[in-house]
């Protein structure tokens, strides 16, 4: 078998003092923390689009990464990509992957030909998975790149575009089921609008929900019992994207009665584009019972777009892992690196370095999150902060026993209790003490 990631050994855990660039410093897959191995806690996944397909193009220049894998014919490239993907996952010890239909196959001249291409490559991936413990985390359909989606897919004004998207989604669901995937993602890249001068927003949202309901009906009929996810993102490529953030998506799911089948796939860089933090978005999903999966990456605070960098911020990873642990951890979901190397980092070694840094960052985040929990001071502070609701009038408020009139009477009769400090600075020192010990 041809080697694509030449000269790269199997990446092993060597500990924090190792200077071997092809070793993990913190990710020790089999180390058990709170009854589960790191590998089970983190469920790392490889994104096919950034890792196997993206060439490093940007609006000002051509690609810098050769993605032909030594082949010239498009289906041969697709097959070689599968070999290269499995080689990389094995070398990194990654047990899951995620893909869009068009990442794994070239689009044919029409839907029929694309469907045939998909069937050949999905069979090939299925064959490749045999004898490994590599699984599909989730599949999806790319309903945003083709010019036919210029007005949207499920939200298009053109009913034939809606129908094409539905067909693509049907085939991507079939591929997901064939490969035993535990999730199916909707990311609404073109589901949004540029101006209300040409848009009926209510009509478009009703249609987007219609398409999702059809997908659920079809997949459940075919025996899919995994999760559907919506991946929120506020903008890019459209100006006003309908799945703006976790709270907006939850409102949509409730309005259209989709809460039973859908959870959220929260992406770090999408959170910051929405003016939130990644842990905030995870917390919104958690408290509403729809935390599902994660697209891990990070943006650049000086750039206003989705840079999809490999995550390196340990503090953010720690606070995010705390949220994920509080949400009960990953069940059908996992931690997909929706991340790419920078355009000048064009070698295959760079991709491996990217994954090593991302995996080590989240491994350290997991370790530190458990140290925060074990330390207990932060959780204890939060609990004590609401102590005024444990007895007296606070308790009666929580028990829904009082009215506005009764509260007015209480306030007229009683002296207000003194304020207590929020202690943010003190809590930040605790976090730093744990992070840097
Ligand atoms: C785009 C993005 C997508 C989704 C899947 O910003 O995150 O790659 O993850 O369509
Ligand atoms: Co994503």
PDB file of C-alpha atoms and ligand atoms in Angstrom, residues 49-50 100 138 185 187 231-233 265-268 270 294-297 306 308 336-339, ligand 2:
ATOM      1  CA  UNK A  49     -13.074  18.553   3.757  1.00  0.00           C
ATOM      2  CA  UNK A  50     -10.231  20.425   5.432  1.00  0.00           C
ATOM      3  CA  UNK A 100     -19.854  16.141   3.079  1.00  0.00           C
ATOM      4  CA  UNK A 138     -21.528  12.213  11.022  1.00  0.00           C
ATOM      5  CA  UNK A 185     -25.514  17.536  10.219  1.00  0.00           C
ATOM      6  CA  UNK A 187     -25.134  23.521   8.370  1.00  0.00           C
ATOM      7  CA  UNK A 231     -24.681  23.713  13.368  1.00  0.00           C
ATOM      8  CA  UNK A 232     -25.265  27.390  14.197  1.00  0.00           C
ATOM      9  CA  UNK A 233     -23.293  30.130  12.449  1.00  0.00           C
ATOM     10  CA  UNK A 265     -23.272  20.800  16.720  1.00  0.00           C
ATOM     11  CA  UNK A 266     -21.459  23.749  18.279  1.00  0.00           C
ATOM     12  CA  UNK A 267     -18.451  25.174  16.454  1.00  0.00           C
ATOM     13  CA  UNK A 268     -15.958  27.341  18.338  1.00  0.00           C
ATOM     14  CA  UNK A 270     -18.941  30.197  14.771  1.00  0.00           C
ATOM     15  CA  UNK A 294     -18.605  19.837  18.622  1.00  0.00           C
ATOM     16  CA  UNK A 295     -16.643  21.317  15.740  1.00  0.00           C
ATOM     17  CA  UNK A 296     -13.393  22.273  17.425  1.00  0.00           C
ATOM     18  CA  UNK A 297     -11.255  25.054  15.994  1.00  0.00           C
ATOM     19  CA  UNK A 306     -14.109  31.959  10.040  1.00  0.00           C
ATOM     20  CA  UNK A 308     -10.900  27.576  11.204  1.00  0.00           C
ATOM     21  CA  UNK A 336     -14.545  17.008  15.119  1.00  0.00           C
ATOM     22  CA  UNK A 337     -11.574  19.137  14.101  1.00  0.00           C
ATOM     23  CA  UNK A 338     -13.278  21.455  11.622  1.00  0.00           C
ATOM     24  CA  UNK A 339      -9.861  23.027  11.265  1.00  0.00           C
TER      25      UNK A 339
HETATM   26 CO1  LIG B   2     -18.261  23.216  11.159  1.00  0.00          CO
END
